[in-house]
Amino acid sequence: MKFFIDTANLAQIKEANDLGILDGVTTNPSLMAKEGITGTDNVMKHYKAICAIVDGDVSAEVISTDFEGMIREGEMLAALDEKIVVKIPMIKEGIKAIKHLTSMGIKTNCTLVFSSGQAILAAKAGATYISPFIGRLDDISYDGIQLIAEIAQIFAVQGYQTQILAASIRNPIHIIKSAQVGAHVITSPLDSILALLKHPLTDSGLEKFLADHKKANS
Ligand code: E4P
């Protein structure tokens, strides 16, 4: 399973990349706004800065909702760097745009996926990735992990090549469960990735090893 980081924060992207396990980055308009990146030129520069850090796919989201606008933006984003994956919302015009961009050899990530039906449509259109939002489903009492499992089963039965990118990760359990049920990729905030490191027995065990070594060598 690939690990993407879900942020537009360059320091956090560098920190995750330095771990040596980072396969890519996802952003969205809210994450760009959170970093104070505004205006097309600055947004484009920021995507280039992200691409310079990471050796992997970088999802950059369109803000148009009509077919022509999405294609125009998609082409502009894809021209920035070969790592760019154009992120397209799961709407009717979006499906057409995914089909078109795919036929041009441009990678796409269909975002805001909340059902298996949406996942099937995006896969049929040729999306490189689909992003089911686990956390936002859990927030409204639906089982986000169950959706990942269902889509994984459908894609395996149908032989779809589209990769399932589990998004809207809220905690390390989401990452572990996504791996268990067959997500190809997770995209997560840095704190949930780092939380995978943690176990109290690791900390107490290391403390004892170091204390015993110090005692024996003093
Ligand atoms: C996916 O690519 C989105 O950027 C993201 O995972 C959404 O997460 P949120 O529900 O925490 O905003």
mmCIF file of C-alpha atoms and ligand atoms in Angstrom:
data_model
loop_
_atom_site.group_PDB
_atom_site.id
_atom_site.type_symbol
_atom_site.label_atom_id
_atom_site.label_comp_id
_atom_site.label_asym_id
_atom_site.label_seq_id
_atom_site.Cartn_x
_atom_site.Cartn_y
_atom_site.Cartn_z
ATOM 1 C CA MET A 1 0.000 0.000 0.000
ATOM 2 C CA LYS A 2 1.301 3.430 -0.962
ATOM 3 C CA PHE A 3 1.508 6.272 1.580
ATOM 4 C CA PHE A 4 0.535 9.784 0.494
ATOM 5 C CA ILE A 5 0.465 12.786 2.802
ATOM 6 C CA ASP A 6 -2.688 14.916 2.739
ATOM 7 C CA THR A 7 -1.415 18.466 3.176
ATOM 8 C CA ALA A 8 -0.083 21.502 1.358
ATOM 9 C CA ASN A 9 2.339 22.279 4.208
ATOM 10 C CA LEU A 10 5.881 22.067 2.815
ATOM 11 C CA ALA A 11 7.532 21.430 6.207
ATOM 12 C CA GLN A 12 5.231 18.485 6.885
ATOM 13 C CA ILE A 13 5.758 17.119 3.374
ATOM 14 C CA LYS A 14 9.546 17.313 3.931
ATOM 15 C CA GLU A 15 9.236 15.615 7.339
ATOM 16 C CA ALA A 16 7.199 12.738 5.875
ATOM 17 C CA ASN A 17 9.513 12.483 2.881
ATOM 18 C CA ASP A 18 12.557 12.282 5.182
ATOM 19 C CA LEU A 19 11.031 9.151 6.741
ATOM 20 C CA GLY A 20 11.671 7.471 3.405
ATOM 21 C CA ILE A 21 8.196 5.982 3.109
ATOM 22 C CA LEU A 22 6.373 8.720 1.229
ATOM 23 C CA ASP A 23 4.908 7.860 -2.190
ATOM 24 C CA GLY A 24 3.011 11.043 -2.954
ATOM 25 C CA VAL A 25 0.955 14.037 -1.846
ATOM 26 C CA THR A 26 -2.700 15.023 -2.063
ATOM 27 C CA THR A 27 -3.949 18.572 -1.706
ATOM 28 C CA ASN A 28 -7.309 20.241 -2.064
ATOM 29 C CA PRO A 29 -8.483 23.881 -2.200
ATOM 30 C CA SER A 30 -9.147 23.902 1.569
ATOM 31 C CA LEU A 31 -5.615 22.669 2.339
ATOM 32 C CA MET A 32 -4.091 25.286 0.007
ATOM 33 C CA ALA A 33 -6.174 28.013 1.678
ATOM 34 C CA LYS A 34 -5.052 26.766 5.117
ATOM 35 C CA GLU A 35 -1.433 27.458 4.093
ATOM 36 C CA GLY A 36 -2.413 30.936 2.877
ATOM 37 C CA ILE A 37 -1.670 30.086 -0.777
ATOM 38 C CA THR A 38 -3.914 32.273 -2.921
ATOM 39 C CA GLY A 39 -3.980 33.425 -6.555
ATOM 40 C CA THR A 40 -3.316 31.187 -9.554
ATOM 41 C CA ASP A 41 0.397 32.065 -9.850
ATOM 42 C CA ASN A 42 1.111 31.302 -6.195
ATOM 43 C CA VAL A 43 -0.921 28.100 -6.325
ATOM 44 C CA MET A 44 1.021 26.928 -9.403
ATOM 45 C CA LYS A 45 4.357 27.823 -7.743
ATOM 46 C CA HIS A 46 3.318 25.908 -4.654
ATOM 47 C CA TYR A 47 2.528 22.775 -6.663
ATOM 48 C CA LYS A 48 5.965 23.025 -8.257
ATOM 49 C CA ALA A 49 7.553 23.358 -4.799
ATOM 50 C CA ILE A 50 5.725 20.208 -3.648
ATOM 51 C CA CYS A 51 6.817 18.325 -6.773
ATOM 52 C CA ALA A 52 10.427 19.318 -6.071
ATOM 53 C CA ILE A 53 10.292 17.596 -2.663
ATOM 54 C CA VAL A 54 8.492 14.335 -3.437
ATOM 55 C CA ASP A 55 9.324 11.512 -5.796
ATOM 56 C CA GLY A 56 5.749 10.456 -6.533
ATOM 57 C CA ASP A 57 2.279 11.527 -7.580
ATOM 58 C CA VAL A 58 1.027 14.958 -6.475
ATOM 59 C CA SER A 59 -2.737 15.513 -6.677
ATOM 60 C CA ALA A 60 -3.730 19.053 -7.669
ATOM 61 C CA GLU A 61 -7.448 19.832 -7.630
ATOM 62 C CA VAL A 62 -9.396 21.806 -10.231
ATOM 63 C CA ILE A 63 -11.830 24.452 -9.033
ATOM 64 C CA SER A 64 -13.992 24.520 -12.174
ATOM 65 C CA THR A 65 -17.188 22.493 -12.217
ATOM 66 C CA ASP A 66 -17.890 22.607 -15.968
ATOM 67 C CA PHE A 67 -16.268 20.270 -18.507
ATOM 68 C CA GLU A 68 -14.365 22.928 -20.482
ATOM 69 C CA GLY A 69 -13.072 24.593 -17.320
ATOM 70 C CA MET A 70 -11.898 21.306 -15.837
ATOM 71 C CA ILE A 71 -10.089 20.362 -19.052
ATOM 72 C CA ARG A 72 -8.450 23.799 -19.282
ATOM 73 C CA GLU A 73 -7.300 23.649 -15.655
ATOM 74 C CA GLY A 74 -6.338 19.996 -15.924
ATOM 75 C CA GLU A 75 -4.083 20.626 -18.910
ATOM 76 C CA MET A 76 -2.482 23.622 -17.172
ATOM 77 C CA LEU A 77 -1.841 21.624 -13.992
ATOM 78 C CA ALA A 78 -0.526 18.579 -15.847
ATOM 79 C CA ALA A 79 1.914 20.790 -17.775
ATOM 80 C CA LEU A 80 3.523 21.906 -14.483
ATOM 81 C CA ASP A 81 5.225 18.600 -13.759
ATOM 82 C CA GLU A 82 4.902 14.968 -14.800
ATOM 83 C CA LYS A 83 4.146 14.110 -11.142
ATOM 84 C CA ILE A 84 0.870 16.056 -11.213
ATOM 85 C CA VAL A 85 -2.353 14.052 -10.981
ATOM 86 C CA VAL A 86 -5.419 16.155 -11.791
ATOM 87 C CA LYS A 87 -8.008 15.887 -9.042
ATOM 88 C CA ILE A 88 -11.555 16.052 -10.367
ATOM 89 C CA PRO A 89 -14.780 16.095 -8.322
ATOM 90 C CA MET A 90 -17.269 13.226 -8.601
ATOM 91 C CA ILE A 91 -19.931 15.050 -10.600
ATOM 92 C CA LYS A 92 -21.404 14.412 -14.068
ATOM 93 C CA GLU A 93 -19.072 16.924 -15.779
ATOM 94 C CA GLY A 94 -16.221 15.447 -13.767
ATOM 95 C CA ILE A 95 -16.777 11.977 -15.202
ATOM 96 C CA LYS A 96 -16.629 13.432 -18.730
ATOM 97 C CA ALA A 97 -13.461 15.326 -17.819
ATOM 98 C CA ILE A 98 -11.818 12.193 -16.374
ATOM 99 C CA LYS A 99 -12.594 10.282 -19.568
ATOM 100 C CA HIS A 100 -11.159 13.100 -21.689
ATOM 101 C CA LEU A 101 -8.014 13.692 -19.604
ATOM 102 C CA THR A 102 -7.381 9.932 -19.452
ATOM 103 C CA SER A 103 -7.556 9.748 -23.266
ATOM 104 C CA MET A 104 -4.894 12.505 -23.333
ATOM 105 C CA GLY A 105 -2.606 10.426 -21.085
ATOM 106 C CA ILE A 106 -3.155 12.719 -18.061
ATOM 107 C CA LYS A 107 -3.467 11.003 -14.674
ATOM 108 C CA THR A 108 -6.618 11.746 -12.630
ATOM 109 C CA ASN A 109 -7.848 11.361 -9.071
ATOM 110 C CA CYS A 110 -11.628 11.349 -8.700
ATOM 111 C CA THR A 111 -12.344 13.053 -5.383
ATOM 112 C CA LEU A 112 -15.369 13.278 -3.061
ATOM 113 C CA VAL A 113 -16.350 9.631 -3.565
ATOM 114 C CA PHE A 114 -18.882 8.420 -1.002
ATOM 115 C CA SER A 115 -20.472 5.351 -2.638
ATOM 116 C CA SER A 116 -19.593 2.247 -4.628
ATOM 117 C CA GLY A 117 -21.723 3.469 -7.543
ATOM 118 C CA GLN A 118 -19.599 6.609 -7.794
ATOM 119 C CA ALA A 119 -16.442 4.483 -7.615
ATOM 120 C CA ILE A 120 -17.635 2.256 -10.477
ATOM 121 C CA LEU A 121 -18.416 5.270 -12.689
ATOM 122 C CA ALA A 122 -15.002 6.826 -12.070
ATOM 123 C CA ALA A 123 -13.265 3.513 -12.791
ATOM 124 C CA LYS A 124 -15.259 3.134 -16.023
ATOM 125 C CA ALA A 125 -14.119 6.633 -17.037
ATOM 126 C CA GLY A 126 -10.521 5.516 -16.510
ATOM 127 C CA ALA A 127 -9.548 7.412 -13.338
ATOM 128 C CA THR A 128 -6.048 6.605 -12.099
ATOM 129 C CA TYR A 129 -7.258 6.935 -8.496
ATOM 130 C CA ILE A 130 -10.603 7.255 -6.739
ATOM 131 C CA SER A 131 -10.716 8.916 -3.316
ATOM 132 C CA PRO A 132 -13.405 7.597 -0.966
ATOM 133 C CA PHE A 133 -13.568 9.895 2.104
ATOM 134 C CA ILE A 134 -13.548 7.581 5.136
ATOM 135 C CA GLY A 135 -13.575 10.173 7.925
ATOM 136 C CA ARG A 136 -16.400 12.261 6.516
ATOM 137 C CA LEU A 137 -18.543 9.091 6.239
ATOM 138 C CA ASP A 138 -17.716 8.090 9.820
ATOM 139 C CA ASP A 139 -18.635 11.648 10.881
ATOM 140 C CA ILE A 140 -22.228 11.055 9.734
ATOM 141 C CA SER A 141 -22.467 7.514 11.169
ATOM 142 C CA TYR A 142 -21.685 5.594 7.965
ATOM 143 C CA ASP A 143 -18.841 3.054 7.967
ATOM 144 C CA GLY A 144 -16.050 4.510 5.823
ATOM 145 C CA ILE A 145 -13.867 1.399 6.029
ATOM 146 C CA GLN A 146 -16.796 -0.767 4.933
ATOM 147 C CA LEU A 147 -17.021 1.369 1.785
ATOM 148 C CA ILE A 148 -13.316 0.793 1.049
ATOM 149 C CA ALA A 149 -13.844 -2.967 1.500
ATOM 150 C CA GLU A 150 -16.871 -2.982 -0.821
ATOM 151 C CA ILE A 151 -15.075 -1.020 -3.547
ATOM 152 C CA ALA A 152 -11.978 -3.239 -3.226
ATOM 153 C CA GLN A 153 -14.146 -6.329 -3.764
ATOM 154 C CA ILE A 154 -15.920 -4.815 -6.779
ATOM 155 C CA PHE A 155 -12.660 -3.667 -8.394
ATOM 156 C CA ALA A 156 -11.091 -7.111 -7.867
ATOM 157 C CA VAL A 157 -14.118 -8.914 -9.379
ATOM 158 C CA GLN A 158 -14.262 -6.510 -12.338
ATOM 159 C CA GLY A 159 -10.498 -6.244 -12.841
ATOM 160 C CA TYR A 160 -10.555 -2.424 -12.745
ATOM 161 C CA GLN A 161 -7.070 -0.896 -12.803
ATOM 162 C CA THR A 162 -8.173 2.256 -10.909
ATOM 163 C CA GLN A 163 -6.423 2.502 -7.547
ATOM 164 C CA ILE A 164 -8.410 2.996 -4.336
ATOM 165 C CA LEU A 165 -6.977 5.963 -2.464
ATOM 166 C CA ALA A 166 -8.447 5.993 1.040
ATOM 167 C CA ALA A 167 -8.834 9.670 1.978
ATOM 168 C CA SER A 168 -10.181 11.766 4.848
ATOM 169 C CA ILE A 169 -8.100 9.731 7.290
ATOM 170 C CA ARG A 170 -8.629 10.800 10.895
ATOM 171 C CA ASN A 171 -6.473 8.362 12.891
ATOM 172 C CA PRO A 172 -3.939 5.503 12.618
ATOM 173 C CA ILE A 173 -6.679 2.856 12.830
ATOM 174 C CA HIS A 174 -8.081 4.201 9.551
ATOM 175 C CA ILE A 175 -4.674 3.523 7.963
ATOM 176 C CA ILE A 176 -4.398 -0.007 9.376
ATOM 177 C CA LYS A 177 -7.965 -0.946 8.425
ATOM 178 C CA SER A 178 -7.542 0.532 4.931
ATOM 179 C CA ALA A 179 -4.506 -1.726 4.455
ATOM 180 C CA GLN A 180 -6.474 -4.708 5.778
ATOM 181 C CA VAL A 181 -9.419 -4.305 3.402
ATOM 182 C CA GLY A 182 -7.420 -3.637 0.247
ATOM 183 C CA ALA A 183 -6.850 0.087 -0.297
ATOM 184 C CA HIS A 184 -4.008 0.611 -2.774
ATOM 185 C CA VAL A 185 -3.090 3.973 -1.239
ATOM 186 C CA ILE A 186 -3.860 5.979 1.890
ATOM 187 C CA THR A 187 -3.564 9.731 2.109
ATOM 188 C CA SER A 188 -3.211 10.954 5.642
ATOM 189 C CA PRO A 189 -2.279 13.953 7.759
ATOM 190 C CA LEU A 190 1.252 13.668 9.197
ATOM 191 C CA ASP A 191 0.073 13.097 12.790
ATOM 192 C CA SER A 192 -1.823 9.892 11.902
ATOM 193 C CA ILE A 193 1.202 8.554 9.997
ATOM 194 C CA LEU A 194 3.517 9.303 12.943
ATOM 195 C CA ALA A 195 0.989 7.761 15.372
ATOM 196 C CA LEU A 196 1.672 4.391 13.683
ATOM 197 C CA LEU A 197 5.133 4.522 15.300
ATOM 198 C CA LYS A 198 3.800 4.632 18.816
ATOM 199 C CA HIS A 199 3.564 1.793 21.324
ATOM 200 C CA PRO A 200 4.141 2.164 25.090
ATOM 201 C CA LEU A 201 5.967 -1.199 25.247
ATOM 202 C CA THR A 202 8.400 0.031 22.575
ATOM 203 C CA ASP A 203 9.152 3.127 24.669
ATOM 204 C CA SER A 204 9.510 1.276 27.992
ATOM 205 C CA GLY A 205 11.474 -1.551 26.330
ATOM 206 C CA LEU A 206 13.958 0.869 24.777
ATOM 207 C CA GLU A 207 14.305 2.771 28.043
ATOM 208 C CA LYS A 208 15.206 -0.484 29.841
ATOM 209 C CA PHE A 209 17.665 -1.636 27.154
ATOM 210 C CA LEU A 210 19.508 1.702 27.326
ATOM 211 C CA ALA A 211 19.480 1.738 31.154
ATOM 212 C CA ASP A 212 20.859 -1.840 31.304
ATOM 213 C CA HIS A 213 23.576 -0.969 28.776
ATOM 214 C CA LYS A 214 24.561 2.119 30.786
ATOM 215 C CA LYS A 215 24.695 0.131 34.064
ATOM 216 C CA ALA A 216 26.810 -2.641 32.527
ATOM 217 C CA ASN A 217 29.230 -0.183 30.947
ATOM 218 C CA SER A 218 29.683 2.270 33.816
HETATM 219 C C1 E4P B 1 -8.503 13.899 -0.123
HETATM 220 O O1 E4P B 1 -7.735 13.895 -1.043
HETATM 221 C C2 E4P B 1 -8.854 15.068 0.677
HETATM 222 O O2 E4P B 1 -7.876 16.050 0.468
HETATM 223 C C3 E4P B 1 -8.874 14.831 2.153
HETATM 224 O O3 E4P B 1 -8.443 13.533 2.491
HETATM 225 C C4 E4P B 1 -10.102 15.292 2.837
HETATM 226 O O4 E4P B 1 -9.944 15.080 4.206
HETATM 227 P P1 E4P B 1 -10.865 15.809 5.300
HETATM 228 O O5 E4P B 1 -12.181 15.112 5.327
HETATM 229 O O6 E4P B 1 -10.100 15.617 6.579
HETATM 230 O O7 E4P B 1 -10.973 17.243 4.890
#
